[in-house]
Amino acid sequence: MAYKILEKEEIAQSVHKMVVDAPDVAKAAKAGQFIILRIDELGERIPLTIADFEIEKGTVTVIFQEMGKTTKQLAKLSAGESLEDFVGPLGTPADVRKLGTVILVGGGVGVAPIYPQAKAYTKAGNRVLSIIGARNKDLLILEDEMRKASSELYIATDDGSKGHHGFVTDIMKKILDSGEKVARVVIIGPPIMMKVGAGVASPYDVEILVSLNSIMVDGTGMCGGCRVTIGGKTKFTCVDGPEFDARKVDFVELMNRLAMYRGEETKAVEKYEEECRCGLH
Amino acid sequence: MQLNEEKNEEKTGKAKKERTPMPEQPADERRKNFNEVTLGYTKEDALAEASRCLACKDPKCVEGCPVNVDIPGFIELICEEDFEGAIEKIKDTNTLPAICGRVCPQETQCEALCVLGKKAQPVAIGRLERFCADYDSQKGAKVPEVTKSTGKRVAVVGSGPAGLTAAADLAKLGHKVTIFESLHKSGGVLSYGIPEFRLPKKIVQQEIEYIKQLGVEFKPNYIIGRIKTLDELCDEFDAVFLGTGAGLPNFMGIPGENFSGVYSANEFLTRVNLMKAYDPAYNTRVRLGKHVVVVGGGNVAMDAARSALRLGADEVSIVYRRGEDEMPARREEIEHAKEEGIIFRFLTNPVLILGDEKFNVKAVECIKMELGEPDKSGRRSPVPVEGSEFTIPADVVVIAIGTSPNPIIFKGSEGLEQNKKGTVVADEETGATSKCGVFAGGDVVTGAATVISAMGAGKKAAKAIDEYLTGK
């Protein structure tokens, strides 16, 4: 099997968008779900959230940041090349319903999974207040798309190079303090941002959902590598999630489990970059 | 080369009473590599062993085989040195002989009923089957003839031993079969579970190629329950066979089970076997432990322990809550594990996993057990001995205490009866389920069992599906 890359673009520094020909996945995909891909025979399986999908064209869009060896290798591929494996849709779809006003918060590449949710919540008849952020304006992604998909869009950058100078959660707190009745907050981004965001929102009478990014192998519930503790119970992110009630998530455990292979990952990147310099890739 | 020493109570008897030993890698060598442990019979070995068969008129061995291979028939052909004829005879009823010859627990099946076993050692049927299959693949297996199409379409969900067997049998009967597999490689537990040193993946792929030649279409990366529901498959196909196995790992539910370094056997073995984490050329990693503790007493526990050893662990111990005699693992695997230096801690049960400040596992606290009264199933249940707690240092812990059916397959589908444990209720003889046109077999019906029992179920279901489709 091979899945052709139809489009490939660097949409921010080290952040890439890839449109893949995968009609079976496109037809079944829903907001909140993800895929697992494998570049080639030697490759590992990595999970990426579905950032967009078009049933008619049979395409699925993923957005990823260069972090480790596999994402760096993925960034080097261009349109016309193929991926060995591309399986999905995986995970339970996001619980999108008409609730009234919903705040969607996306940080860094976490804006990518927020985008299909913004579209879905808007379509379901909600007032969607979106807040997107990045370290600086060059790392900000999907601004135009998010503006179109939301009732209102707010931007925050850590260095103040665009929008609010500070964190996305500052804006979220301001809205929650404004007295506007908000039914739900969805926060997606790096685990530390979701942990902090959940902490900020938890004193308010609002539902808080996060989408977790555990380490995965198969993504179909057969190994438990992605297990997380939710309200004291073990759950598998790939099947029971990735969306969970933020108040119940054990973020400390999640972050420790994510660090499990850090040494090996660093070594793999160093080796890969060394080989690239020698022209082996 | 060290030879497998076989027990023989009647060493003074006729030489014929001793089965021909099979060459294998010496223990101190093989514990450092993932190459196959047993090396297979030579032609001379096979001829010597085949000549021991008494060619019974009413062969009991055939009854002991879940797929009823004509055992005396193929052994007679070996004696005549017609190895091609022998493999053809086996393949009449068994599509995966190279696999069965290696992983079947023959000691409880065909060989258990061999009449020679009453006074001496039974004929080494498994080794002879393997010899024929390996001879066949070395020569280049004959391309099977594709039967005239019946025009009927059957969907097989899952490409493990049950699905592969059902698919092959249905294709031979002229039905158009499509196999849906969620992983990127076919084979189920044959590919992700059983390690290379017991079942080389090249052999699994060869058997799968053979099934492709029968006209079976394989759809990898295709998850029923996510891409399509079972109900949708029922609409598109004339019949459906569910061979989705029992792939959901059970955990113990003790504190510390989510520390980094604690694996389900499924995850550990998937990383090692399917993703080849033992080979630095591949990108998937697995934590390399110095002190590895494996919990459980089945074949999966043996596979995990022996894999951990080969990844370079200093010490690997198996912790099992019952005694040695109660271990469900194959005798041969337990012996192999012992020879390789795996430590066995019987009547021991973990109660707590301890970790460091970074949530990495550092030890397992266990309690001693004693066997109490027999439970409903007749097995004596282990009871903790109060105050007998002790700790074993560990940087990797593998939980191999069993699996249950994965519920994804049932998502969005209706009318399929399941029992409390999540297994599918199906007729033992036909595999028919409560849902019209849907048949099931293997671990998804029985819970975790053996490769050959799954194949037997696939075979019975294929016959029943054929009757259902042709209105017999």
Coordinates of N, CA and C in Angstrom, one line a residue, chain A residues 1 3 24-25 28 33 38 40-45 69-70 73 84-93 215-218 220-225 227-229 234 236 238-239 252-253 256-257 260-261 264 271, chain B residues 182-185 192 218-223 226-228 247-249 251 257-264 266-268 270-271 274-276 280-288 357-360 406-408 411:
Chain A
M1 N 0.8 -1.2 0.0 CA 0.0 0.0 0.0 C 0.9 1.3 0.0
Y3 N 0.4 5.7 0.1 CA -0.5 6.8 0.2 C 0.2 8.1 -0.4
D24 N -10.5 6.4 2.0 CA -11.2 5.6 3.0 C -11.2 6.4 4.3
V25 N -10.1 7.0 4.7 CA -10.0 7.8 5.9 C -10.8 9.0 5.8
A28 N -14.6 8.7 6.4 CA -15.1 8.3 7.7 C -14.7 9.3 8.8
Q33 N -10.6 13.4 15.6 CA -9.9 12.1 15.3 C -8.5 12.3 14.8
R38 N 3.3 5.8 8.8 CA 4.6 5.2 8.8 C 5.2 5.5 7.5
D40 N 8.2 4.6 5.9 CA 8.7 3.5 5.1 C 8.9 2.3 5.9
E41 N 9.4 1.3 5.3 CA 9.6 0.0 6.0 C 10.3 0.0 7.3
L42 N 11.3 0.9 7.4 CA 12.1 1.0 8.6 C 11.4 1.9 9.6
G43 N 10.3 2.6 9.2 CA 9.8 3.7 10.0 C 9.0 3.2 11.2
E44 N 8.8 4.2 12.2 CA 8.0 4.0 13.3 C 6.6 4.5 13.0
R45 N 5.6 4.1 13.8 CA 4.2 4.6 13.6 C 4.0 5.8 14.5
K69 N 13.1 12.5 14.9 CA 13.6 12.0 13.6 C 12.5 11.8 12.6
T70 N 11.4 11.2 13.0 CA 10.4 10.9 12.0 C 9.8 12.2 11.4
Q73 N 12.2 13.7 9.1 CA 12.2 13.0 7.8 C 11.0 13.2 7.0
E84 N 4.3 5.0 3.3 CA 4.0 3.5 3.3 C 2.6 3.2 3.9
D85 N 2.4 3.8 5.0 CA 1.1 3.5 5.7 C 0.5 4.8 6.3
F86 N -0.8 4.8 6.2 CA -1.6 5.9 6.7 C -3.0 5.4 7.1
V87 N -3.1 5.2 8.5 CA -4.3 4.5 8.9 C -5.2 5.4 9.8
G88 N -6.5 5.3 9.6 CA -7.4 6.1 10.4 C -8.8 6.0 9.8
P89 N -9.7 6.7 10.3 CA -9.6 7.6 11.4 C -9.6 6.9 12.7
L90 N -8.8 7.4 13.7 CA -8.6 6.7 15.0 C -9.2 7.6 16.1
G91 N -9.5 7.0 17.2 CA -10.0 7.8 18.3 C -11.5 8.0 18.2
T92 N -12.0 8.4 19.4 CA -13.5 8.7 19.4 C -13.6 10.2 19.0
P93 N -14.6 10.4 18.0 CA -14.7 11.8 17.6 C -15.0 12.7 18.8
I215 N 2.1 8.9 23.9 CA 2.9 8.0 23.0 C 2.0 6.9 22.5
M216 N 2.0 6.6 21.2 CA 1.2 5.5 20.7 C 2.0 4.6 19.8
V217 N 1.5 3.3 19.7 CA 2.2 2.4 18.8 C 1.1 2.0 17.7
D218 N 0.1 1.3 18.1 CA -0.9 0.8 17.1 C -2.1 1.8 17.0
T220 N -5.0 1.4 18.1 CA -6.3 0.7 18.0 C -6.7 0.0 19.3
G221 N -6.0 0.3 20.4 CA -6.4 -0.2 21.7 C -5.8 -1.6 22.0
M222 N -4.8 -2.0 21.3 CA -4.2 -3.3 21.6 C -3.0 -3.4 22.4
C223 N -2.4 -2.2 22.8 CA -1.2 -2.3 23.6 C -1.2 -1.5 24.9
G224 N -2.0 -0.4 25.0 CA -2.0 0.4 26.2 C -0.8 1.3 26.4
G225 N 0.0 1.4 25.4 CA 1.2 2.3 25.5 C 0.7 3.8 25.8
R227 N -1.8 4.7 27.7 CA -2.7 4.8 28.8 C -2.5 6.0 29.7
V228 N -3.6 6.6 30.1 CA -3.6 7.8 31.0 C -4.5 7.5 32.2
T229 N -4.3 8.3 33.2 CA -5.2 8.1 34.4 C -6.3 9.2 34.3
T234 N -7.6 3.9 34.7 CA -6.8 3.8 33.5 C -7.6 3.8 32.2
F236 N -7.3 4.3 27.7 CA -6.5 4.3 26.6 C -6.8 5.5 25.7
C238 N -6.0 6.3 22.7 CA -6.3 6.0 21.3 C -7.7 5.6 21.1
V239 N -8.4 5.0 22.1 CA -9.7 4.4 21.9 C -10.7 5.2 22.7
V252 N 0.5 15.2 35.4 CA 1.9 14.9 35.8 C 2.3 13.5 35.2
E253 N 1.4 12.6 35.4 CA 1.7 11.2 34.8 C 1.9 11.3 33.3
N256 N 5.2 12.7 32.4 CA 6.3 11.8 32.7 C 6.4 10.7 31.6
R257 N 5.2 10.2 31.3 CA 5.2 9.1 30.3 C 5.7 9.6 28.9
M260 N 9.4 9.3 28.4 CA 10.0 8.0 28.5 C 11.1 7.7 27.6
Y261 N 11.0 8.1 26.3 CA 12.1 7.8 25.3 C 12.9 9.0 25.0
E264 N 16.6 8.4 23.9 CA 16.7 7.7 22.6 C 16.3 8.6 21.4
K271 N 21.8 11.4 15.2 CA 22.4 10.5 14.2 C 21.8 10.8 12.8
Chain B
S182 N -6.3 -4.3 10.5 CA -6.1 -2.9 11.0 C -4.7 -2.5 11.0
L183 N -3.7 -3.5 11.2 CA -2.3 -3.1 11.2 C -1.8 -3.1 9.8
H184 N -0.5 -2.6 9.7 CA 0.1 -2.5 8.3 C 0.6 -3.8 7.8
K185 N 0.7 -4.8 8.7 CA 1.2 -6.1 8.2 C 0.1 -7.2 8.6
Y192 N 2.9 -9.8 15.1 CA 3.2 -8.9 16.2 C 3.5 -9.6 17.5
F218 N -6.1 -8.6 0.2 CA -5.8 -8.1 1.5 C -5.9 -6.6 1.5
K219 N -6.6 -6.1 2.5 CA -6.7 -4.6 2.8 C -6.1 -4.3 4.1
P220 N -4.8 -3.9 4.1 CA -4.2 -3.5 5.4 C -4.7 -2.1 5.8
N221 N -4.3 -1.7 7.0 CA -4.6 -0.3 7.5 C -6.1 0.0 7.4
Y222 N -6.9 -1.0 7.6 CA -8.4 -0.9 7.4 C -9.1 -1.3 8.6
I223 N -9.6 -0.4 9.4 CA -10.2 -0.8 10.7 C -11.7 -0.8 10.6
R226 N -14.2 1.7 12.6 CA -13.8 3.1 12.4 C -14.0 3.5 10.9
I227 N -13.5 2.8 9.9 CA -13.7 3.2 8.5 C -15.1 2.8 8.1
K228 N -15.4 1.6 8.4 CA -16.8 1.0 8.1 C -17.3 0.3 9.4
G247 N -7.2 -8.9 21.4 CA -6.0 -8.1 21.4 C -6.0 -7.0 22.5
L248 N -7.0 -7.0 23.4 CA -7.0 -5.9 24.4 C -6.3 -6.4 25.6
P249 N -5.2 -5.8 26.0 CA -4.4 -6.3 27.1 C -5.1 -6.1 28.5
F251 N -4.7 -5.5 32.4 CA -3.7 -5.0 33.4 C -4.1 -5.5 34.8
E257 N 1.2 0.9 38.1 CA 1.1 0.2 36.8 C 1.4 1.1 35.6
N258 N 1.2 2.5 35.8 CA 1.4 3.4 34.7 C 2.8 4.1 34.7
F259 N 3.7 3.6 35.6 CA 5.0 4.2 35.6 C 5.7 3.9 34.2
S260 N 6.6 4.7 33.8 CA 7.4 4.5 32.6 C 8.2 3.3 32.8
G261 N 8.2 2.4 31.8 CA 8.9 1.1 31.9 C 8.0 -0.1 32.2
V262 N 6.7 0.2 32.5 CA 5.8 -0.9 32.6 C 5.0 -1.0 31.3
Y263 N 5.1 -2.2 30.7 CA 4.5 -2.5 29.4 C 3.5 -3.6 29.5
S264 N 2.5 -3.5 28.7 CA 1.7 -4.7 28.4 C 2.5 -5.6 27.5
N266 N 1.6 -7.1 25.0 CA 1.2 -6.7 23.6 C 2.1 -5.6 23.1
E267 N 2.3 -4.5 24.0 CA 3.1 -3.4 23.5 C 4.5 -3.8 23.4
F268 N 5.0 -4.5 24.4 CA 6.5 -4.9 24.4 C 6.7 -5.8 23.1
T270 N 4.9 -6.1 20.4 CA 4.6 -5.4 19.1 C 5.8 -4.5 18.7
R271 N 6.4 -3.8 19.7 CA 7.6 -3.0 19.5 C 8.7 -3.9 19.0
L274 N 6.9 -6.7 15.5 CA 6.3 -6.0 14.4 C 7.1 -4.8 13.9
M275 N 7.6 -4.0 14.9 CA 8.3 -2.8 14.6 C 9.9 -3.0 14.6
K276 N 10.3 -4.2 15.0 CA 11.7 -4.6 15.0 C 12.6 -3.7 15.8
P280 N 18.7 -1.8 15.3 CA 19.0 -0.4 15.3 C 18.6 0.3 13.9
A281 N 18.5 -0.5 12.8 CA 18.2 0.1 11.6 C 16.7 0.6 11.5
Y282 N 15.9 0.1 12.4 CA 14.5 0.4 12.5 C 14.3 1.6 13.5
N283 N 13.3 2.4 13.3 CA 13.1 3.6 14.1 C 12.3 3.5 15.4
T284 N 11.7 2.3 15.6 CA 10.9 2.2 16.8 C 11.8 1.7 18.0
R285 N 11.6 2.2 19.2 CA 12.5 1.9 20.3 C 11.7 1.1 21.3
V286 N 12.4 0.4 22.2 CA 11.8 -0.2 23.3 C 12.8 0.0 24.5
R287 N 12.3 0.2 25.7 CA 13.2 0.4 26.8 C 14.0 -0.9 27.1
L288 N 15.3 -0.7 27.2 CA 16.2 -1.9 27.4 C 16.4 -2.0 28.9
E357 N 11.5 9.4 41.3 CA 10.9 10.7 41.3 C 10.5 11.1 39.8
K358 N 11.1 10.4 38.8 CA 10.7 10.7 37.4 C 9.7 9.7 36.9
F359 N 9.0 9.0 37.8 CA 8.0 8.0 37.4 C 8.5 6.9 36.6
N360 N 9.8 6.6 36.8 CA 10.4 5.4 36.1 C 10.3 4.2 37.1
N406 N -11.0 -7.0 21.5 CA -11.0 -5.5 21.4 C -12.3 -5.0 21.0
P407 N -12.9 -4.1 21.7 CA -14.3 -3.7 21.4 C -14.5 -2.8 20.2
I408 N -13.4 -2.3 19.6 CA -13.6 -1.4 18.4 C -14.5 -2.0 17.3
K411 N -18.2 -1.3 17.3 CA -18.7 0.1 17.3 C -19.7 0.3 16.2

